[in-house]
Amino acid sequence: MKFLGFVPDMLHFLAENHLQNSSVWFDEHRKDYERLVKEPSYRLIEAMLPEMLAFDDQIAQAPSRILSRVRRDTRFTKNKDLYRDHMWLMFKRPKQRIGSSLTIYFEITQEGFGYGIGYYDTPRPVMEQIREMILHEDKAFLDAFAAVQAHPKFVLCGEQYKRSRYPEAPEAYQPWLNLKNIVLSFESDDFECLFQGEFYDMMISDLKRIQPFYDFLRIAESRLMHT
């Protein structure tokens, strides 16, 4: 299936819906949401799923579980804005909490779009296992490290400790070892590429090239389960 892209009115709708901050306004414009956001997002999910299942055949496949909700949960946050001005897709295994699950993601914001692999909030035991594998130069880590080094368009993101936790480790490994949370991310402000659908082939190709990074994180998780 060929994905043909989004339209600029998608961003206009999300921005206006966020600005209105009204469930009444959203209900009045629900058909616009379905036409501009939900339907093209579901088409993108349909196109991506075979590729994502090649990464991990246990990834959840229900589009409703992959596309972000347009309405925010404001019960436990000081920010009481009801609606987001952005959207994302999260490909992950089912029955895992969104924030702490390993995810392959795609997102669109008012500033551009991006995609990558990682966690929103990496569980501490997973990060400890990741560091252990780095320090022992586990093959899964070396494969991931080589893939990331070969594709510098991706940036290793996440909050860093202020002081090196392992000062004797190789300098090249320090950015990995000092992360509190781990994400490999690419971002672009090329809206023409987004709206014409040209990003799709590039994204799939890029994600395949950094698949060893996904495999490394998944192996770290699996080893925790068997300890």
CSV table of C-alpha atoms in Angstrom, one decimal:
chain,number,residue,atom,x,y,z
A,1,MET,CA,0.0,0.0,0.0
A,2,LYS,CA,1.3,3.4,-1.0
A,3,PHE,CA,0.8,6.2,1.6
A,4,LEU,CA,0.1,9.5,-0.2
A,5,GLY,CA,0.6,11.9,2.7
A,6,PHE,CA,-1.3,14.3,5.0
A,7,VAL,CA,-2.7,17.8,4.1
A,8,PRO,CA,-1.9,21.1,5.7
A,9,ASP,CA,-5.4,21.5,7.0
A,10,MET,CA,-4.6,18.7,9.4
A,11,LEU,CA,-2.2,20.9,11.3
A,12,HIS,CA,-4.7,23.9,11.1
A,13,PHE,CA,-7.4,21.7,12.6
A,14,LEU,CA,-5.2,20.5,15.5
A,15,ALA,CA,-4.0,24.0,16.3
A,16,GLU,CA,-7.6,25.4,16.2
A,17,ASN,CA,-9.0,22.6,18.3
A,18,HIS,CA,-6.2,23.1,20.9
A,19,LEU,CA,-6.9,26.9,20.9
A,20,GLN,CA,-10.7,26.4,21.2
A,21,ASN,CA,-10.1,24.0,24.1
A,22,SER,CA,-13.8,23.0,24.1
A,23,SER,CA,-15.5,19.6,23.9
A,24,VAL,CA,-18.5,21.3,22.4
A,25,TRP,CA,-16.4,22.8,19.6
A,26,PHE,CA,-14.7,19.4,19.0
A,27,ASP,CA,-18.0,17.6,18.8
A,28,GLU,CA,-19.2,20.1,16.2
A,29,HIS,CA,-16.1,19.5,14.2
A,30,ARG,CA,-15.7,15.8,14.8
A,31,LYS,CA,-16.1,15.0,11.1
A,32,ASP,CA,-13.2,17.3,10.3
A,33,TYR,CA,-11.1,15.4,12.8
A,34,GLU,CA,-12.0,12.1,11.2
A,35,ARG,CA,-11.3,13.4,7.7
A,36,LEU,CA,-8.1,15.3,8.4
A,37,VAL,CA,-6.5,13.4,11.2
A,38,LYS,CA,-7.9,10.0,11.9
A,39,GLU,CA,-8.5,8.6,8.4
A,40,PRO,CA,-5.1,9.5,7.0
A,41,SER,CA,-3.4,8.3,10.2
A,42,TYR,CA,-5.2,5.0,9.9
A,43,ARG,CA,-4.0,4.7,6.3
A,44,LEU,CA,-0.4,5.4,7.4
A,45,ILE,CA,-0.8,2.7,10.1
A,46,GLU,CA,-2.1,0.2,7.5
A,47,ALA,CA,1.0,1.0,5.3
A,48,MET,CA,3.5,0.7,8.2
A,49,LEU,CA,2.2,-2.4,10.0
A,50,PRO,CA,3.8,-5.0,7.8
A,51,GLU,CA,7.1,-3.2,8.2
A,52,MET,CA,6.7,-2.9,11.9
A,53,LEU,CA,5.8,-6.5,12.3
A,54,ALA,CA,9.0,-7.4,10.6
A,55,PHE,CA,10.7,-5.6,13.5
A,56,ASP,CA,8.6,-7.4,16.1
A,57,ASP,CA,5.8,-9.8,15.4
A,58,GLN,CA,4.3,-9.2,18.8
A,59,ILE,CA,3.5,-5.5,18.1
A,60,ALA,CA,-0.2,-4.6,18.7
A,61,GLN,CA,-2.1,-4.1,15.4
A,62,ALA,CA,-5.3,-2.3,16.4
A,63,PRO,CA,-5.1,1.2,14.9
A,64,SER,CA,-7.0,2.6,17.9
A,65,ARG,CA,-4.2,1.5,20.1
A,66,ILE,CA,-1.5,3.0,17.8
A,67,LEU,CA,-2.9,6.5,17.1
A,68,SER,CA,-2.7,9.0,20.0
A,69,ARG,CA,-5.9,10.3,21.5
A,70,VAL,CA,-6.8,13.8,20.5
A,71,ARG,CA,-8.1,14.6,24.0
A,72,ARG,CA,-5.7,14.7,26.9
A,73,ASP,CA,-6.1,13.1,30.3
A,74,THR,CA,-6.0,16.1,32.6
A,75,ARG,CA,-6.7,14.3,35.9
A,76,PHE,CA,-3.1,14.2,37.1
A,77,THR,CA,-1.5,17.2,35.5
A,78,LYS,CA,-1.4,21.0,36.1
A,79,ASN,CA,-1.9,21.6,32.4
A,80,LYS,CA,-5.7,21.5,31.9
A,81,ASP,CA,-5.7,22.0,28.1
A,82,LEU,CA,-8.2,19.5,26.8
A,83,TYR,CA,-6.8,18.9,23.4
A,84,ARG,CA,-3.4,18.4,21.8
A,85,ASP,CA,-2.1,20.4,18.8
A,86,HIS,CA,-0.1,17.4,17.6
A,87,MET,CA,-0.4,13.6,17.0
A,88,TRP,CA,1.7,10.5,17.0
A,89,LEU,CA,1.7,6.8,16.2
A,90,MET,CA,3.2,4.3,18.7
A,91,PHE,CA,4.0,0.8,17.6
A,92,LYS,CA,4.5,-1.3,20.7
A,93,ARG,CA,3.6,-4.6,22.3
A,94,PRO,CA,0.1,-4.9,23.8
A,95,LYS,CA,-0.7,-4.6,27.5
A,96,GLN,CA,2.3,-2.4,28.2
A,97,ARG,CA,2.0,1.0,29.8
A,98,ILE,CA,2.6,3.6,27.2
A,99,GLY,CA,5.2,5.7,29.0
A,100,SER,CA,7.4,2.8,29.9
A,101,SER,CA,7.1,0.6,26.8
A,102,LEU,CA,9.6,0.2,24.0
A,103,THR,CA,8.1,2.0,21.0
A,104,ILE,CA,8.7,2.7,17.4
A,105,TYR,CA,7.1,6.1,16.8
A,106,PHE,CA,6.1,8.7,14.3
A,107,GLU,CA,4.9,12.1,15.2
A,108,ILE,CA,3.6,15.3,13.7
A,109,THR,CA,3.9,18.6,15.6
A,110,GLN,CA,3.2,22.2,14.6
A,111,GLU,CA,7.0,22.5,14.0
A,112,GLY,CA,7.5,19.5,11.8
A,113,PHE,CA,7.6,15.7,12.0
A,114,GLY,CA,9.9,13.0,13.4
A,115,TYR,CA,10.3,9.3,14.0
A,116,GLY,CA,12.5,7.0,16.0
A,117,ILE,CA,12.8,4.2,18.6
A,118,GLY,CA,12.9,4.2,22.4
A,119,TYR,CA,11.0,5.0,25.6
A,120,TYR,CA,9.2,8.0,26.9
A,121,ASP,CA,10.2,6.9,30.4
A,122,THR,CA,12.6,4.0,30.4
A,123,PRO,CA,12.1,1.7,33.4
A,124,ARG,CA,15.1,1.9,35.8
A,125,PRO,CA,15.8,-1.8,35.7
A,126,VAL,CA,15.9,-1.7,31.9
A,127,MET,CA,18.4,1.2,31.9
A,128,GLU,CA,20.6,-0.7,34.3
A,129,GLN,CA,20.5,-3.8,32.1
A,130,ILE,CA,21.4,-1.6,29.1
A,131,ARG,CA,24.4,-0.2,30.9
A,132,GLU,CA,25.5,-3.6,31.9
A,133,MET,CA,25.4,-4.8,28.3
A,134,ILE,CA,27.3,-1.7,27.2
A,135,LEU,CA,30.1,-2.1,29.8
A,136,HIS,CA,30.5,-5.8,28.7
A,137,GLU,CA,30.4,-4.8,25.0
A,138,ASP,CA,27.6,-7.3,24.4
A,139,LYS,CA,27.2,-8.1,20.7
A,140,ALA,CA,23.7,-6.7,20.6
A,141,PHE,CA,25.0,-3.4,21.9
A,142,LEU,CA,27.9,-3.3,19.5
A,143,ASP,CA,25.5,-3.9,16.6
A,144,ALA,CA,23.3,-1.1,17.8
A,145,PHE,CA,26.2,1.2,18.4
A,146,ALA,CA,27.5,0.5,14.8
A,147,ALA,CA,24.1,1.2,13.3
A,148,VAL,CA,23.7,4.5,15.2
A,149,GLN,CA,27.2,5.6,14.2
A,150,ALA,CA,26.5,4.8,10.6
A,151,HIS,CA,23.4,6.9,10.5
A,152,PRO,CA,24.2,10.3,12.2
A,153,LYS,CA,20.9,11.8,11.1
A,154,PHE,CA,19.5,10.1,14.2
A,155,VAL,CA,20.2,11.7,17.6
A,156,LEU,CA,20.5,9.8,20.9
A,157,CYS,CA,18.2,11.7,23.2
A,158,GLY,CA,17.3,11.6,26.8
A,159,GLU,CA,18.2,13.4,30.1
A,160,GLN,CA,21.8,12.9,31.0
A,161,TYR,CA,23.4,12.6,34.5
A,162,LYS,CA,25.6,15.6,35.2
A,163,ARG,CA,28.6,13.5,36.2
A,164,SER,CA,29.8,10.5,34.3
A,165,ARG,CA,28.7,7.3,36.1
A,166,TYR,CA,31.5,5.2,34.4
A,167,PRO,CA,34.4,7.5,33.8
A,168,GLU,CA,36.7,4.6,32.9
A,169,ALA,CA,34.5,3.4,30.1
A,170,PRO,CA,35.4,4.3,26.5
A,171,GLU,CA,34.6,7.9,25.6
A,172,ALA,CA,32.4,6.8,22.7
A,173,TYR,CA,30.2,4.9,25.1
A,174,GLN,CA,29.7,7.8,27.6
A,175,PRO,CA,26.6,9.4,25.9
A,176,TRP,CA,24.9,6.0,26.2
A,177,LEU,CA,26.0,5.2,29.7
A,178,ASN,CA,25.0,8.5,31.2
A,179,LEU,CA,21.5,8.5,29.9
A,180,LYS,CA,18.6,8.4,32.3
A,181,ASN,CA,16.2,7.7,29.5
A,182,ILE,CA,17.0,6.4,26.0
A,183,VAL,CA,15.5,7.4,22.6
A,184,LEU,CA,16.9,7.5,19.1
A,185,SER,CA,15.2,10.3,17.2
A,186,PHE,CA,15.1,12.0,13.9
A,187,GLU,CA,13.3,15.3,13.4
A,188,SER,CA,12.5,17.4,10.3
A,189,ASP,CA,10.7,20.7,9.5
A,190,ASP,CA,10.3,19.8,5.8
A,191,PHE,CA,6.5,20.1,5.6
A,192,GLU,CA,6.5,19.7,1.8
A,193,CYS,CA,8.0,16.2,2.3
A,194,LEU,CA,5.4,15.5,4.9
A,195,PHE,CA,2.4,16.7,2.9
A,196,GLN,CA,3.4,15.0,-0.4
A,197,GLY,CA,4.1,11.7,1.3
A,198,GLU,CA,7.7,11.7,0.4
A,199,PHE,CA,8.7,11.1,4.0
A,200,TYR,CA,7.3,7.6,4.0
A,201,ASP,CA,9.9,5.7,2.0
A,202,MET,CA,12.7,7.6,3.7
A,203,MET,CA,11.2,6.8,7.1
A,204,ILE,CA,10.9,3.1,6.5
A,205,SER,CA,14.4,2.9,5.1
A,206,ASP,CA,15.8,4.8,8.0
A,207,LEU,CA,14.0,2.7,10.6
A,208,LYS,CA,15.3,-0.5,9.0
A,209,ARG,CA,18.8,0.8,9.1
A,210,ILE,CA,18.6,1.3,12.9
A,211,GLN,CA,16.7,-1.9,13.7
A,212,PRO,CA,19.7,-3.2,15.6
A,213,PHE,CA,19.0,-0.4,18.1
A,214,TYR,CA,15.5,-1.8,18.6
A,215,ASP,CA,16.8,-5.3,18.9
A,216,PHE,CA,19.3,-4.2,21.5
A,217,LEU,CA,16.6,-2.7,23.7
A,218,ARG,CA,14.3,-5.6,23.3
A,219,ILE,CA,17.1,-8.1,24.2
A,220,ALA,CA,17.8,-6.0,27.3
A,221,GLU,CA,14.2,-6.3,28.3
A,222,SER,CA,14.0,-10.0,27.7
A,223,ARG,CA,17.1,-10.7,29.8
A,224,LEU,CA,15.5,-8.9,32.7
A,225,MET,CA,12.5,-11.2,32.4
A,226,HIS,CA,14.7,-14.3,32.7
A,227,THR,CA,16.8,-13.2,35.7
